[in-house]
Protein backbone atom coordinates (compact mmCIF):
# COMPACT_ATOMS: atom_id res chain seq x y z
CA UNK A 1 0.00 0.00 0.00
CA UNK A 2 1.09 3.56 -0.72
CA UNK A 3 0.19 6.68 1.23
CA UNK A 4 0.56 10.03 -0.50
CA UNK A 5 0.75 13.53 0.95
CA UNK A 6 0.75 16.62 -1.24
CA UNK A 7 2.21 19.97 -0.24
CA UNK A 8 3.30 23.27 -1.72
CA UNK A 9 -0.01 24.76 -2.73
CA UNK A 10 -0.66 28.42 -1.91
CA UNK A 11 -1.91 31.71 -3.30
CA UNK A 12 0.24 33.05 -6.12
CA UNK A 13 -0.11 35.83 -8.67
CA UNK A 14 -0.63 35.12 -12.34
CA UNK A 15 2.69 34.59 -14.06
CA UNK A 16 4.25 33.18 -10.93
CA UNK A 17 5.60 29.72 -10.17
CA UNK A 18 4.97 26.97 -7.67
CA UNK A 19 6.49 23.60 -6.97
CA UNK A 20 4.16 20.98 -5.60
CA UNK A 21 5.47 17.94 -3.77
CA UNK A 22 3.97 14.50 -3.37
CA UNK A 23 5.60 12.53 -0.58
CA UNK A 24 4.98 8.79 -0.50
CA UNK A 25 5.34 6.12 2.11
CA UNK A 26 6.43 2.59 1.35
CA UNK A 27 9.63 0.85 0.37
CA UNK A 28 8.62 0.16 -3.22
CA UNK A 29 7.98 3.70 -4.34
CA UNK A 30 9.98 3.25 -7.55
CA UNK A 31 7.56 0.50 -8.60
CA UNK A 32 4.77 3.04 -8.90
CA UNK A 33 4.07 5.58 -11.55
CA UNK A 34 2.70 8.84 -10.21
CA UNK A 35 0.16 11.15 -11.72
CA UNK A 36 -1.00 14.64 -10.87
CA UNK A 37 -4.63 15.63 -11.27
CA UNK A 38 -6.52 18.79 -10.42
CA UNK A 39 -10.08 19.71 -9.64
CA UNK A 40 -11.46 23.21 -9.89
CA UNK A 41 -14.70 24.20 -8.14
CA UNK A 42 -17.70 22.83 -10.00
CA UNK A 43 -15.56 20.88 -12.44
CA UNK A 44 -14.48 17.29 -12.82
CA UNK A 45 -11.06 16.12 -11.73
CA UNK A 46 -8.68 16.25 -14.69
CA UNK A 47 -5.32 14.81 -15.57
CA UNK A 48 -2.32 17.14 -15.39
CA UNK A 49 0.85 15.06 -15.71
CA UNK A 50 2.33 11.64 -15.01
CA UNK A 51 5.75 10.06 -14.63
CA UNK A 52 6.86 6.45 -14.77
CA UNK A 53 8.57 4.74 -11.85
CA UNK A 54 12.05 5.19 -13.21
CA UNK A 55 11.39 8.65 -14.70
CA UNK A 56 11.86 7.29 -18.22
CA UNK A 57 8.45 8.46 -19.40
CA UNK A 58 6.57 11.66 -18.68
CA UNK A 59 3.19 12.75 -19.94
CA UNK A 60 1.36 16.06 -19.86
CA UNK A 61 -2.10 17.36 -20.52
CA UNK A 62 -2.20 20.04 -23.19
CA UNK A 63 -3.06 22.62 -20.55
CA UNK A 64 0.34 22.22 -18.91
CA UNK A 65 2.68 21.51 -21.80
CA UNK A 66 5.54 23.95 -21.84
CA UNK A 67 4.64 25.30 -18.40
CA UNK A 68 4.60 22.29 -16.06
CA UNK A 69 7.38 19.79 -15.39
CA UNK A 70 6.96 16.56 -13.46
CA UNK A 71 9.94 14.88 -11.86
CA UNK A 72 10.72 12.46 -9.07
CA UNK A 73 13.40 11.60 -6.56
CA UNK A 74 13.02 7.95 -5.65
CA UNK A 75 15.65 8.22 -2.92
CA UNK A 76 13.37 10.75 -1.23
CA UNK A 77 10.11 9.01 -2.19
CA UNK A 78 8.89 12.28 -3.64
CA UNK A 79 7.39 13.46 -6.90
CA UNK A 80 7.39 17.11 -7.88
CA UNK A 81 5.26 19.24 -10.15
CA UNK A 82 6.97 22.46 -11.14
CA UNK A 83 4.43 24.93 -12.44
CA UNK A 84 5.53 28.10 -14.22
CA UNK A 85 3.66 30.94 -15.90
CA UNK A 86 0.62 30.19 -13.79
CA UNK A 87 -2.77 31.38 -14.94
CA UNK A 88 -6.00 31.98 -12.99
CA UNK A 89 -7.47 28.93 -14.74
CA UNK A 90 -4.83 26.79 -13.00
CA UNK A 91 -6.65 27.43 -9.74
CA UNK A 92 -7.69 24.06 -8.33
CA UNK A 93 -7.02 21.44 -5.72
CA UNK A 94 -4.09 19.37 -6.97
CA UNK A 95 -3.91 15.67 -6.20
CA UNK A 96 -1.21 13.10 -6.72
CA UNK A 97 -2.01 9.46 -7.30
CA UNK A 98 -0.09 6.21 -7.65
CA UNK A 99 -0.47 3.32 -10.05
CA UNK A 100 1.52 0.26 -11.09
CA UNK A 101 0.94 0.98 -14.76
CA UNK A 102 0.37 4.09 -16.84
CA UNK A 103 -1.85 2.37 -19.36
CA UNK A 104 -4.79 4.50 -18.24
CA UNK A 105 -2.76 7.45 -17.06
CA UNK A 106 -5.29 10.16 -17.87
CA UNK A 107 -8.18 8.41 -16.11
CA UNK A 108 -9.03 8.62 -12.43
CA UNK A 109 -9.81 4.90 -12.54
CA UNK A 110 -6.25 4.22 -13.65
CA UNK A 111 -4.85 4.98 -10.20
CA UNK A 112 -5.03 2.98 -7.01
CA UNK A 113 -3.93 5.42 -4.32
CA UNK A 114 -4.66 9.09 -3.86
CA UNK A 115 -3.51 11.90 -1.64
CA UNK A 116 -5.78 14.44 0.04
CA UNK A 117 -4.85 17.33 -2.24
CA UNK A 118 -3.27 20.75 -1.93
CA UNK A 119 -4.95 24.03 -2.89
CA UNK A 120 -3.43 26.20 -5.60
CA UNK A 121 -4.97 29.62 -6.12
CA UNK A 122 -3.76 31.91 -8.88
CA UNK A 123 -4.90 35.51 -8.66
CA UNK A 124 -5.20 37.77 -11.70
JSON list of C-alpha atoms in Angstrom, two decimals:
[
{"chain": "A", "resi": 1, "resn": "UNK", "atom": "CA", "xyz": [0.00, 0.00, 0.00]},
{"chain": "A", "resi": 2, "resn": "UNK", "atom": "CA", "xyz": [1.09, 3.56, -0.72]},
{"chain": "A", "resi": 3, "resn": "UNK", "atom": "CA", "xyz": [0.19, 6.68, 1.23]},
{"chain": "A", "resi": 4, "resn": "UNK", "atom": "CA", "xyz": [0.56, 10.03, -0.50]},
{"chain": "A", "resi": 5, "resn": "UNK", "atom": "CA", "xyz": [0.75, 13.53, 0.95]},
{"chain": "A", "resi": 6, "resn": "UNK", "atom": "CA", "xyz": [0.75, 16.62, -1.24]},
{"chain": "A", "resi": 7, "resn": "UNK", "atom": "CA", "xyz": [2.21, 19.97, -0.24]},
{"chain": "A", "resi": 8, "resn": "UNK", "atom": "CA", "xyz": [3.30, 23.27, -1.72]},
{"chain": "A", "resi": 9, "resn": "UNK", "atom": "CA", "xyz": [-0.01, 24.76, -2.73]},
{"chain": "A", "resi": 10, "resn": "UNK", "atom": "CA", "xyz": [-0.66, 28.42, -1.91]},
{"chain": "A", "resi": 11, "resn": "UNK", "atom": "CA", "xyz": [-1.91, 31.71, -3.30]},
{"chain": "A", "resi": 12, "resn": "UNK", "atom": "CA", "xyz": [0.24, 33.05, -6.12]},
{"chain": "A", "resi": 13, "resn": "UNK", "atom": "CA", "xyz": [-0.11, 35.83, -8.67]},
{"chain": "A", "resi": 14, "resn": "UNK", "atom": "CA", "xyz": [-0.63, 35.12, -12.34]},
{"chain": "A", "resi": 15, "resn": "UNK", "atom": "CA", "xyz": [2.69, 34.59, -14.06]},
{"chain": "A", "resi": 16, "resn": "UNK", "atom": "CA", "xyz": [4.25, 33.18, -10.93]},
{"chain": "A", "resi": 17, "resn": "UNK", "atom": "CA", "xyz": [5.60, 29.72, -10.17]},
{"chain": "A", "resi": 18, "resn": "UNK", "atom": "CA", "xyz": [4.97, 26.97, -7.67]},
{"chain": "A", "resi": 19, "resn": "UNK", "atom": "CA", "xyz": [6.49, 23.60, -6.97]},
{"chain": "A", "resi": 20, "resn": "UNK", "atom": "CA", "xyz": [4.16, 20.98, -5.60]},
{"chain": "A", "resi": 21, "resn": "UNK", "atom": "CA", "xyz": [5.47, 17.94, -3.77]},
{"chain": "A", "resi": 22, "resn": "UNK", "atom": "CA", "xyz": [3.97, 14.50, -3.37]},
{"chain": "A", "resi": 23, "resn": "UNK", "atom": "CA", "xyz": [5.60, 12.53, -0.58]},
{"chain": "A", "resi": 24, "resn": "UNK", "atom": "CA", "xyz": [4.98, 8.79, -0.50]},
{"chain": "A", "resi": 25, "resn": "UNK", "atom": "CA", "xyz": [5.34, 6.12, 2.11]},
{"chain": "A", "resi": 26, "resn": "UNK", "atom": "CA", "xyz": [6.43, 2.59, 1.35]},
{"chain": "A", "resi": 27, "resn": "UNK", "atom": "CA", "xyz": [9.63, 0.85, 0.37]},
{"chain": "A", "resi": 28, "resn": "UNK", "atom": "CA", "xyz": [8.62, 0.16, -3.22]},
{"chain": "A", "resi": 29, "resn": "UNK", "atom": "CA", "xyz": [7.98, 3.70, -4.34]},
{"chain": "A", "resi": 30, "resn": "UNK", "atom": "CA", "xyz": [9.98, 3.25, -7.55]},
{"chain": "A", "resi": 31, "resn": "UNK", "atom": "CA", "xyz": [7.56, 0.50, -8.60]},
{"chain": "A", "resi": 32, "resn": "UNK", "atom": "CA", "xyz": [4.77, 3.04, -8.90]},
{"chain": "A", "resi": 33, "resn": "UNK", "atom": "CA", "xyz": [4.07, 5.58, -11.55]},
{"chain": "A", "resi": 34, "resn": "UNK", "atom": "CA", "xyz": [2.70, 8.84, -10.21]},
{"chain": "A", "resi": 35, "resn": "UNK", "atom": "CA", "xyz": [0.16, 11.15, -11.72]},
{"chain": "A", "resi": 36, "resn": "UNK", "atom": "CA", "xyz": [-1.00, 14.64, -10.87]},
{"chain": "A", "resi": 37, "resn": "UNK", "atom": "CA", "xyz": [-4.63, 15.63, -11.27]},
{"chain": "A", "resi": 38, "resn": "UNK", "atom": "CA", "xyz": [-6.52, 18.79, -10.42]},
{"chain": "A", "resi": 39, "resn": "UNK", "atom": "CA", "xyz": [-10.08, 19.71, -9.64]},
{"chain": "A", "resi": 40, "resn": "UNK", "atom": "CA", "xyz": [-11.46, 23.21, -9.89]},
{"chain": "A", "resi": 41, "resn": "UNK", "atom": "CA", "xyz": [-14.70, 24.20, -8.14]},
{"chain": "A", "resi": 42, "resn": "UNK", "atom": "CA", "xyz": [-17.70, 22.83, -10.00]},
{"chain": "A", "resi": 43, "resn": "UNK", "atom": "CA", "xyz": [-15.56, 20.88, -12.44]},
{"chain": "A", "resi": 44, "resn": "UNK", "atom": "CA", "xyz": [-14.48, 17.29, -12.82]},
{"chain": "A", "resi": 45, "resn": "UNK", "atom": "CA", "xyz": [-11.06, 16.12, -11.73]},
{"chain": "A", "resi": 46, "resn": "UNK", "atom": "CA", "xyz": [-8.68, 16.25, -14.69]},
{"chain": "A", "resi": 47, "resn": "UNK", "atom": "CA", "xyz": [-5.32, 14.81, -15.57]},
{"chain": "A", "resi": 48, "resn": "UNK", "atom": "CA", "xyz": [-2.32, 17.14, -15.39]},
{"chain": "A", "resi": 49, "resn": "UNK", "atom": "CA", "xyz": [0.85, 15.06, -15.71]},
{"chain": "A", "resi": 50, "resn": "UNK", "atom": "CA", "xyz": [2.33, 11.64, -15.01]},
{"chain": "A", "resi": 51, "resn": "UNK", "atom": "CA", "xyz": [5.75, 10.06, -14.63]},
{"chain": "A", "resi": 52, "resn": "UNK", "atom": "CA", "xyz": [6.86, 6.45, -14.77]},
{"chain": "A", "resi": 53, "resn": "UNK", "atom": "CA", "xyz": [8.57, 4.74, -11.85]},
{"chain": "A", "resi": 54, "resn": "UNK", "atom": "CA", "xyz": [12.05, 5.19, -13.21]},
{"chain": "A", "resi": 55, "resn": "UNK", "atom": "CA", "xyz": [11.39, 8.65, -14.70]},
{"chain": "A", "resi": 56, "resn": "UNK", "atom": "CA", "xyz": [11.86, 7.29, -18.22]},
{"chain": "A", "resi": 57, "resn": "UNK", "atom": "CA", "xyz": [8.45, 8.46, -19.40]},
{"chain": "A", "resi": 58, "resn": "UNK", "atom": "CA", "xyz": [6.57, 11.66, -18.68]},
{"chain": "A", "resi": 59, "resn": "UNK", "atom": "CA", "xyz": [3.19, 12.75, -19.94]},
{"chain": "A", "resi": 60, "resn": "UNK", "atom": "CA", "xyz": [1.36, 16.06, -19.86]},
{"chain": "A", "resi": 61, "resn": "UNK", "atom": "CA", "xyz": [-2.10, 17.36, -20.52]},
{"chain": "A", "resi": 62, "resn": "UNK", "atom": "CA", "xyz": [-2.20, 20.04, -23.19]},
{"chain": "A", "resi": 63, "resn": "UNK", "atom": "CA", "xyz": [-3.06, 22.62, -20.55]},
{"chain": "A", "resi": 64, "resn": "UNK", "atom": "CA", "xyz": [0.34, 22.22, -18.91]},
{"chain": "A", "resi": 65, "resn": "UNK", "atom": "CA", "xyz": [2.68, 21.51, -21.80]},
{"chain": "A", "resi": 66, "resn": "UNK", "atom": "CA", "xyz": [5.54, 23.95, -21.84]},
{"chain": "A", "resi": 67, "resn": "UNK", "atom": "CA", "xyz": [4.64, 25.30, -18.40]},
{"chain": "A", "resi": 68, "resn": "UNK", "atom": "CA", "xyz": [4.60, 22.29, -16.06]},
{"chain": "A", "resi": 69, "resn": "UNK", "atom": "CA", "xyz": [7.38, 19.79, -15.39]},
{"chain": "A", "resi": 70, "resn": "UNK", "atom": "CA", "xyz": [6.96, 16.56, -13.46]},
{"chain": "A", "resi": 71, "resn": "UNK", "atom": "CA", "xyz": [9.94, 14.88, -11.86]},
{"chain": "A", "resi": 72, "resn": "UNK", "atom": "CA", "xyz": [10.72, 12.46, -9.07]},
{"chain": "A", "resi": 73, "resn": "UNK", "atom": "CA", "xyz": [13.40, 11.60, -6.56]},
{"chain": "A", "resi": 74, "resn": "UNK", "atom": "CA", "xyz": [13.02, 7.95, -5.65]},
{"chain": "A", "resi": 75, "resn": "UNK", "atom": "CA", "xyz": [15.65, 8.22, -2.92]},
{"chain": "A", "resi": 76, "resn": "UNK", "atom": "CA", "xyz": [13.37, 10.75, -1.23]},
{"chain": "A", "resi": 77, "resn": "UNK", "atom": "CA", "xyz": [10.11, 9.01, -2.19]},
{"chain": "A", "resi": 78, "resn": "UNK", "atom": "CA", "xyz": [8.89, 12.28, -3.64]},
{"chain": "A", "resi": 79, "resn": "UNK", "atom": "CA", "xyz": [7.39, 13.46, -6.90]},
{"chain": "A", "resi": 80, "resn": "UNK", "atom": "CA", "xyz": [7.39, 17.11, -7.88]},
{"chain": "A", "resi": 81, "resn": "UNK", "atom": "CA", "xyz": [5.26, 19.24, -10.15]},
{"chain": "A", "resi": 82, "resn": "UNK", "atom": "CA", "xyz": [6.97, 22.46, -11.14]},
{"chain": "A", "resi": 83, "resn": "UNK", "atom": "CA", "xyz": [4.43, 24.93, -12.44]},
{"chain": "A", "resi": 84, "resn": "UNK", "atom": "CA", "xyz": [5.53, 28.10, -14.22]},
{"chain": "A", "resi": 85, "resn": "UNK", "atom": "CA", "xyz": [3.66, 30.94, -15.90]},
{"chain": "A", "resi": 86, "resn": "UNK", "atom": "CA", "xyz": [0.62, 30.19, -13.79]},
{"chain": "A", "resi": 87, "resn": "UNK", "atom": "CA", "xyz": [-2.77, 31.38, -14.94]},
{"chain": "A", "resi": 88, "resn": "UNK", "atom": "CA", "xyz": [-6.00, 31.98, -12.99]},
{"chain": "A", "resi": 89, "resn": "UNK", "atom": "CA", "xyz": [-7.47, 28.93, -14.74]},
{"chain": "A", "resi": 90, "resn": "UNK", "atom": "CA", "xyz": [-4.83, 26.79, -13.00]},
{"chain": "A", "resi": 91, "resn": "UNK", "atom": "CA", "xyz": [-6.65, 27.43, -9.74]},
{"chain": "A", "resi": 92, "resn": "UNK", "atom": "CA", "xyz": [-7.69, 24.06, -8.33]},
{"chain": "A", "resi": 93, "resn": "UNK", "atom": "CA", "xyz": [-7.02, 21.44, -5.72]},
{"chain": "A", "resi": 94, "resn": "UNK", "atom": "CA", "xyz": [-4.09, 19.37, -6.97]},
{"chain": "A", "resi": 95, "resn": "UNK", "atom": "CA", "xyz": [-3.91, 15.67, -6.20]},
{"chain": "A", "resi": 96, "resn": "UNK", "atom": "CA", "xyz": [-1.21, 13.10, -6.72]},
{"chain": "A", "resi": 97, "resn": "UNK", "atom": "CA", "xyz": [-2.01, 9.46, -7.30]},
{"chain": "A", "resi": 98, "resn": "UNK", "atom": "CA", "xyz": [-0.09, 6.21, -7.65]},
{"chain": "A", "resi": 99, "resn": "UNK", "atom": "CA", "xyz": [-0.47, 3.32, -10.05]},
{"chain": "A", "resi": 100, "resn": "UNK", "atom": "CA", "xyz": [1.52, 0.26, -11.09]},
{"chain": "A", "resi": 101, "resn": "UNK", "atom": "CA", "xyz": [0.94, 0.98, -14.76]},
{"chain": "A", "resi": 102, "resn": "UNK", "atom": "CA", "xyz": [0.37, 4.09, -16.84]},
{"chain": "A", "resi": 103, "resn": "UNK", "atom": "CA", "xyz": [-1.85, 2.37, -19.36]},
{"chain": "A", "resi": 104, "resn": "UNK", "atom": "CA", "xyz": [-4.79, 4.50, -18.24]},
{"chain": "A", "resi": 105, "resn": "UNK", "atom": "CA", "xyz": [-2.76, 7.45, -17.06]},
{"chain": "A", "resi": 106, "resn": "UNK", "atom": "CA", "xyz": [-5.29, 10.16, -17.87]},
{"chain": "A", "resi": 107, "resn": "UNK", "atom": "CA", "xyz": [-8.18, 8.41, -16.11]},
{"chain": "A", "resi": 108, "resn": "UNK", "atom": "CA", "xyz": [-9.03, 8.62, -12.43]},
{"chain": "A", "resi": 109, "resn": "UNK", "atom": "CA", "xyz": [-9.81, 4.90, -12.54]},
{"chain": "A", "resi": 110, "resn": "UNK", "atom": "CA", "xyz": [-6.25, 4.22, -13.65]},
{"chain": "A", "resi": 111, "resn": "UNK", "atom": "CA", "xyz": [-4.85, 4.98, -10.20]},
{"chain": "A", "resi": 112, "resn": "UNK", "atom": "CA", "xyz": [-5.03, 2.98, -7.01]},
{"chain": "A", "resi": 113, "resn": "UNK", "atom": "CA", "xyz": [-3.93, 5.42, -4.32]},
{"chain": "A", "resi": 114, "resn": "UNK", "atom": "CA", "xyz": [-4.66, 9.09, -3.86]},
{"chain": "A", "resi": 115, "resn": "UNK", "atom": "CA", "xyz": [-3.51, 11.90, -1.64]},
{"chain": "A", "resi": 116, "resn": "UNK", "atom": "CA", "xyz": [-5.78, 14.44, 0.04]},
{"chain": "A", "resi": 117, "resn": "UNK", "atom": "CA", "xyz": [-4.85, 17.33, -2.24]},
{"chain": "A", "resi": 118, "resn": "UNK", "atom": "CA", "xyz": [-3.27, 20.75, -1.93]},
{"chain": "A", "resi": 119, "resn": "UNK", "atom": "CA", "xyz": [-4.95, 24.03, -2.89]},
{"chain": "A", "resi": 120, "resn": "UNK", "atom": "CA", "xyz": [-3.43, 26.20, -5.60]},
{"chain": "A", "resi": 121, "resn": "UNK", "atom": "CA", "xyz": [-4.97, 29.62, -6.12]},
{"chain": "A", "resi": 122, "resn": "UNK", "atom": "CA", "xyz": [-3.76, 31.91, -8.88]},
{"chain": "A", "resi": 123, "resn": "UNK", "atom": "CA", "xyz": [-4.90, 35.51, -8.66]},
{"chain": "A", "resi": 124, "resn": "UNK", "atom": "CA", "xyz": [-5.20, 37.77, -11.70]}
]
